[in-house]
């Protein structure tokens, strides 16, 4: 199937938002999505964007029954390893179910890897739900390492009340 991979634009944010919700439904967590396409526009396309995004798009003749031609995305951002240096974190890689198995996911992650190398990043990192064996198998087949198994890393998060409480414990006299 013919498709293109390109950098997202602010005009893509409604489709990105739609696919974020589709991914959240697949991951059995739709109630966790609190972001709107307006926030995506602001956070991804401002002077200092918090993320970058690639879009997979098919020609009009291959659109799905709902009329969508934007059928996948890869959302990533830059992080830093104090041991290794520049790093890319892949937050989301998603292809609509009816377009899977056509090389779109491989093209998206390969393009993120290319960006990673162009920006002189030393690694590409991501997280996968433990039950999502199709995705885990896909990444492992591409040469990824499962750090949970090999190094015992745990993915930790502070949010909501825990984040609020932690922030309140910050020294008051420090200026950043």
PDB file of C-alpha atoms in Angstrom:
ATOM      1  CA  UNK A   1       0.000   0.000   0.000  1.00  0.00           C
ATOM      2  CA  UNK A   2       1.203   3.476  -0.840  1.00  0.00           C
ATOM      3  CA  UNK A   3       1.741   5.856   2.099  1.00  0.00           C
ATOM      4  CA  UNK A   4       3.933   8.774   3.123  1.00  0.00           C
ATOM      5  CA  UNK A   5       5.637   9.652   6.391  1.00  0.00           C
ATOM      6  CA  UNK A   6       6.002  13.361   7.096  1.00  0.00           C
ATOM      7  CA  UNK A   7       6.431  15.816   9.945  1.00  0.00           C
ATOM      8  CA  UNK A   8       3.153  16.718  11.599  1.00  0.00           C
ATOM      9  CA  UNK A   9       1.739  20.226  11.306  1.00  0.00           C
ATOM     10  CA  UNK A  10      -0.653  22.093  13.606  1.00  0.00           C
ATOM     11  CA  UNK A  11      -3.445  21.169  11.177  1.00  0.00           C
ATOM     12  CA  UNK A  12      -2.844  17.486  11.981  1.00  0.00           C
ATOM     13  CA  UNK A  13      -3.610  17.895  15.694  1.00  0.00           C
ATOM     14  CA  UNK A  14      -7.278  16.890  15.434  1.00  0.00           C
ATOM     15  CA  UNK A  15      -6.252  13.643  13.735  1.00  0.00           C
ATOM     16  CA  UNK A  16      -3.422  13.096  16.221  1.00  0.00           C
ATOM     17  CA  UNK A  17      -5.914  13.639  19.060  1.00  0.00           C
ATOM     18  CA  UNK A  18      -8.298  11.130  17.459  1.00  0.00           C
ATOM     19  CA  UNK A  19      -5.559   8.530  17.137  1.00  0.00           C
ATOM     20  CA  UNK A  20      -4.344   9.160  20.703  1.00  0.00           C
ATOM     21  CA  UNK A  21      -7.836   8.214  21.882  1.00  0.00           C
ATOM     22  CA  UNK A  22      -7.871   5.140  19.608  1.00  0.00           C
ATOM     23  CA  UNK A  23      -4.539   4.068  21.119  1.00  0.00           C
ATOM     24  CA  UNK A  24      -5.839   4.682  24.642  1.00  0.00           C
ATOM     25  CA  UNK A  25      -8.889   2.515  23.904  1.00  0.00           C
ATOM     26  CA  UNK A  26      -6.587  -0.231  22.582  1.00  0.00           C
ATOM     27  CA  UNK A  27      -4.487   0.077  25.755  1.00  0.00           C
ATOM     28  CA  UNK A  28      -7.693  -0.130  27.853  1.00  0.00           C
ATOM     29  CA  UNK A  29      -7.182   3.338  29.362  1.00  0.00           C
ATOM     30  CA  UNK A  30      -9.420   5.810  27.476  1.00  0.00           C
ATOM     31  CA  UNK A  31     -10.343   7.570  30.729  1.00  0.00           C
ATOM     32  CA  UNK A  32      -6.680   8.598  31.131  1.00  0.00           C
ATOM     33  CA  UNK A  33      -6.675  10.904  28.067  1.00  0.00           C
ATOM     34  CA  UNK A  34      -7.077  14.486  29.269  1.00  0.00           C
ATOM     35  CA  UNK A  35      -5.393  16.378  26.433  1.00  0.00           C
ATOM     36  CA  UNK A  36      -7.140  18.167  23.577  1.00  0.00           C
ATOM     37  CA  UNK A  37      -6.023  18.978  20.065  1.00  0.00           C
ATOM     38  CA  UNK A  38      -5.595  22.606  21.192  1.00  0.00           C
ATOM     39  CA  UNK A  39      -3.038  21.534  23.811  1.00  0.00           C
ATOM     40  CA  UNK A  40      -1.282  19.422  21.195  1.00  0.00           C
ATOM     41  CA  UNK A  41      -1.071  22.484  18.931  1.00  0.00           C
ATOM     42  CA  UNK A  42       0.323  24.606  21.756  1.00  0.00           C
ATOM     43  CA  UNK A  43       2.751  22.006  23.118  1.00  0.00           C
ATOM     44  CA  UNK A  44       4.016  20.642  19.822  1.00  0.00           C
ATOM     45  CA  UNK A  45       4.140  23.683  17.590  1.00  0.00           C
ATOM     46  CA  UNK A  46       5.203  26.583  19.787  1.00  0.00           C
ATOM     47  CA  UNK A  47       8.595  28.311  19.716  1.00  0.00           C
ATOM     48  CA  UNK A  48       9.958  25.674  22.136  1.00  0.00           C
ATOM     49  CA  UNK A  49       7.960  22.504  21.406  1.00  0.00           C
ATOM     50  CA  UNK A  50       7.679  19.783  24.042  1.00  0.00           C
ATOM     51  CA  UNK A  51       7.377  17.040  21.417  1.00  0.00           C
ATOM     52  CA  UNK A  52       7.784  16.189  17.749  1.00  0.00           C
ATOM     53  CA  UNK A  53       5.427  14.057  15.716  1.00  0.00           C
ATOM     54  CA  UNK A  54       5.442  12.170  12.448  1.00  0.00           C
ATOM     55  CA  UNK A  55       2.271  11.376  10.497  1.00  0.00           C
ATOM     56  CA  UNK A  56       1.606   8.379   8.253  1.00  0.00           C
ATOM     57  CA  UNK A  57      -0.772   9.323   5.481  1.00  0.00           C
ATOM     58  CA  UNK A  58      -2.361   7.313   2.687  1.00  0.00           C
ATOM     59  CA  UNK A  59      -3.673   8.708  -0.604  1.00  0.00           C
ATOM     60  CA  UNK A  60      -7.338   9.651  -0.792  1.00  0.00           C
ATOM     61  CA  UNK A  61      -8.159   6.432  -2.707  1.00  0.00           C
ATOM     62  CA  UNK A  62      -6.998   4.367   0.297  1.00  0.00           C
ATOM     63  CA  UNK A  63      -8.857   6.318   2.981  1.00  0.00           C
ATOM     64  CA  UNK A  64     -10.798   4.224   5.474  1.00  0.00           C
ATOM     65  CA  UNK A  65     -14.583   3.994   5.662  1.00  0.00           C
ATOM     66  CA  UNK A  66     -14.710   7.031   8.002  1.00  0.00           C
ATOM     67  CA  UNK A  67     -12.749   9.051   5.430  1.00  0.00           C
ATOM     68  CA  UNK A  68      -9.424   9.232   7.304  1.00  0.00           C
ATOM     69  CA  UNK A  69      -6.208   9.482   5.314  1.00  0.00           C
ATOM     70  CA  UNK A  70      -4.000  10.144   8.364  1.00  0.00           C
ATOM     71  CA  UNK A  71      -3.650   6.581   9.602  1.00  0.00           C
ATOM     72  CA  UNK A  72      -0.732   6.542  12.021  1.00  0.00           C
ATOM     73  CA  UNK A  73       1.633   8.656  14.045  1.00  0.00           C
ATOM     74  CA  UNK A  74       4.830   8.558  16.060  1.00  0.00           C
ATOM     75  CA  UNK A  75       5.117  11.107  18.865  1.00  0.00           C
ATOM     76  CA  UNK A  76       8.555  11.548  20.424  1.00  0.00           C
ATOM     77  CA  UNK A  77      10.686  13.989  22.390  1.00  0.00           C
ATOM     78  CA  UNK A  78      14.292  14.477  23.400  1.00  0.00           C
ATOM     79  CA  UNK A  79      15.664  13.422  26.775  1.00  0.00           C
ATOM     80  CA  UNK A  80      19.151  13.135  28.171  1.00  0.00           C
ATOM     81  CA  UNK A  81      21.081  10.260  29.689  1.00  0.00           C
ATOM     82  CA  UNK A  82      23.779  11.270  32.141  1.00  0.00           C
ATOM     83  CA  UNK A  83      25.589   8.072  31.164  1.00  0.00           C
ATOM     84  CA  UNK A  84      25.216   8.184  27.389  1.00  0.00           C
ATOM     85  CA  UNK A  85      24.044  11.652  26.266  1.00  0.00           C
ATOM     86  CA  UNK A  86      21.293  12.612  23.852  1.00  0.00           C
ATOM     87  CA  UNK A  87      18.292  10.302  23.744  1.00  0.00           C
ATOM     88  CA  UNK A  88      14.916  10.146  21.998  1.00  0.00           C
ATOM     89  CA  UNK A  89      11.889   8.874  23.893  1.00  0.00           C
ATOM     90  CA  UNK A  90       9.116   7.454  21.712  1.00  0.00           C
ATOM     91  CA  UNK A  91       5.902   8.181  23.612  1.00  0.00           C
ATOM     92  CA  UNK A  92       3.478   6.742  21.046  1.00  0.00           C
ATOM     93  CA  UNK A  93       3.697   4.647  17.910  1.00  0.00           C
ATOM     94  CA  UNK A  94       0.251   3.964  16.496  1.00  0.00           C
ATOM     95  CA  UNK A  95      -1.218   2.658  13.255  1.00  0.00           C
ATOM     96  CA  UNK A  96      -4.961   2.293  12.817  1.00  0.00           C
ATOM     97  CA  UNK A  97      -5.936  -1.425  12.924  1.00  0.00           C
ATOM     98  CA  UNK A  98      -7.076  -1.660   9.304  1.00  0.00           C
ATOM     99  CA  UNK A  99      -3.690  -0.308   8.121  1.00  0.00           C
ATOM    100  CA  UNK A 100      -1.456  -2.582  10.210  1.00  0.00           C
ATOM    101  CA  UNK A 101       0.766  -5.166   8.552  1.00  0.00           C
ATOM    102  CA  UNK A 102       1.497  -2.884   5.598  1.00  0.00           C
ATOM    103  CA  UNK A 103       4.873  -1.542   6.759  1.00  0.00           C
ATOM    104  CA  UNK A 104       3.551   1.722   8.174  1.00  0.00           C
ATOM    105  CA  UNK A 105       4.612   1.063  11.776  1.00  0.00           C
ATOM    106  CA  UNK A 106       8.058  -0.052  10.615  1.00  0.00           C
ATOM    107  CA  UNK A 107       8.365   3.092   8.482  1.00  0.00           C
ATOM    108  CA  UNK A 108       7.343   5.333  11.386  1.00  0.00           C
ATOM    109  CA  UNK A 109       9.791   3.855  13.897  1.00  0.00           C
ATOM    110  CA  UNK A 110      12.557   3.741  11.271  1.00  0.00           C
ATOM    111  CA  UNK A 111      12.004   7.431  10.550  1.00  0.00           C
ATOM    112  CA  UNK A 112      12.175   8.234  14.279  1.00  0.00           C
ATOM    113  CA  UNK A 113      15.442   6.250  14.419  1.00  0.00           C
ATOM    114  CA  UNK A 114      16.748   8.247  11.452  1.00  0.00           C
ATOM    115  CA  UNK A 115      15.875  11.528  13.221  1.00  0.00           C
ATOM    116  CA  UNK A 116      17.573  10.139  16.324  1.00  0.00           C
ATOM    117  CA  UNK A 117      20.797   9.505  14.414  1.00  0.00           C
ATOM    118  CA  UNK A 118      20.628  12.861  12.577  1.00  0.00           C
ATOM    119  CA  UNK A 119      20.375  14.620  15.961  1.00  0.00           C
ATOM    120  CA  UNK A 120      23.364  12.613  17.227  1.00  0.00           C
ATOM    121  CA  UNK A 121      21.261  10.775  19.801  1.00  0.00           C
ATOM    122  CA  UNK A 122      22.720   7.554  21.139  1.00  0.00           C
ATOM    123  CA  UNK A 123      19.506   5.678  21.838  1.00  0.00           C
ATOM    124  CA  UNK A 124      15.783   5.428  21.268  1.00  0.00           C
ATOM    125  CA  UNK A 125      13.710   4.429  24.294  1.00  0.00           C
ATOM    126  CA  UNK A 126      10.044   3.570  24.816  1.00  0.00           C
ATOM    127  CA  UNK A 127       7.711   1.709  27.146  1.00  0.00           C
ATOM    128  CA  UNK A 128       5.326  -1.128  26.288  1.00  0.00           C
ATOM    129  CA  UNK A 129       2.493  -2.479  28.417  1.00  0.00           C
ATOM    130  CA  UNK A 130       3.329  -5.959  29.709  1.00  0.00           C
ATOM    131  CA  UNK A 131       0.290  -7.562  28.030  1.00  0.00           C
ATOM    132  CA  UNK A 132       0.927  -5.926  24.630  1.00  0.00           C
ATOM    133  CA  UNK A 133       2.880  -8.833  23.164  1.00  0.00           C
ATOM    134  CA  UNK A 134       2.279  -7.867  19.490  1.00  0.00           C
ATOM    135  CA  UNK A 135       4.046  -4.536  20.068  1.00  0.00           C
ATOM    136  CA  UNK A 136       6.734  -6.025  22.295  1.00  0.00           C
ATOM    137  CA  UNK A 137       7.433  -8.735  19.711  1.00  0.00           C
ATOM    138  CA  UNK A 138       7.593  -6.077  16.965  1.00  0.00           C
ATOM    139  CA  UNK A 139      10.186  -4.010  18.865  1.00  0.00           C
ATOM    140  CA  UNK A 140      12.238  -7.051  19.886  1.00  0.00           C
ATOM    141  CA  UNK A 141      12.249  -8.274  16.276  1.00  0.00           C
ATOM    142  CA  UNK A 142      13.729  -4.903  15.285  1.00  0.00           C
ATOM    143  CA  UNK A 143      16.574  -5.367  17.775  1.00  0.00           C
ATOM    144  CA  UNK A 144      15.229  -3.578  20.869  1.00  0.00           C
ATOM    145  CA  UNK A 145      16.281  -4.729  24.337  1.00  0.00           C
ATOM    146  CA  UNK A 146      13.730  -5.384  27.086  1.00  0.00           C
ATOM    147  CA  UNK A 147      15.423  -3.583  29.987  1.00  0.00           C
ATOM    148  CA  UNK A 148      12.862  -4.911  32.464  1.00  0.00           C
ATOM    149  CA  UNK A 149      14.185  -8.399  31.870  1.00  0.00           C
ATOM    150  CA  UNK A 150      17.852  -7.652  31.200  1.00  0.00           C
ATOM    151  CA  UNK A 151      18.597  -4.818  33.640  1.00  0.00           C
ATOM    152  CA  UNK A 152      15.645  -4.778  36.028  1.00  0.00           C
ATOM    153  CA  UNK A 153      14.647  -1.147  35.466  1.00  0.00           C
ATOM    154  CA  UNK A 154      11.246   0.004  36.723  1.00  0.00           C
ATOM    155  CA  UNK A 155       9.340   2.813  35.028  1.00  0.00           C
ATOM    156  CA  UNK A 156       8.289   5.273  37.777  1.00  0.00           C
ATOM    157  CA  UNK A 157       5.704   8.076  37.665  1.00  0.00           C
ATOM    158  CA  UNK A 158       4.613  10.907  39.947  1.00  0.00           C
ATOM    159  CA  UNK A 159       1.298  12.534  39.051  1.00  0.00           C
ATOM    160  CA  UNK A 160      -1.803  14.043  40.599  1.00  0.00           C
ATOM    161  CA  UNK A 161      -1.690  14.344  44.371  1.00  0.00           C
ATOM    162  CA  UNK A 162       1.725  12.671  44.634  1.00  0.00           C
ATOM    163  CA  UNK A 163       3.246  15.231  42.224  1.00  0.00           C
ATOM    164  CA  UNK A 164       1.528  18.098  44.056  1.00  0.00           C
ATOM    165  CA  UNK A 165       2.829  16.896  47.413  1.00  0.00           C
ATOM    166  CA  UNK A 166       6.364  16.392  46.109  1.00  0.00           C
ATOM    167  CA  UNK A 167       6.404  19.886  44.555  1.00  0.00           C
ATOM    168  CA  UNK A 168       5.207  21.409  47.844  1.00  0.00           C
ATOM    169  CA  UNK A 169       8.235  19.885  49.561  1.00  0.00           C
ATOM    170  CA  UNK A 170      10.650  21.901  47.389  1.00  0.00           C
ATOM    171  CA  UNK A 171      12.815  24.443  49.229  1.00  0.00           C
ATOM    172  CA  UNK A 172      11.195  27.884  49.039  1.00  0.00           C
ATOM    173  CA  UNK A 173      14.402  29.895  48.642  1.00  0.00           C
ATOM    174  CA  UNK A 174      15.730  28.195  45.511  1.00  0.00           C
ATOM    175  CA  UNK A 175      15.458  30.038  42.185  1.00  0.00           C
ATOM    176  CA  UNK A 176      15.627  28.106  38.922  1.00  0.00           C
TER     177      UNK A 176
END
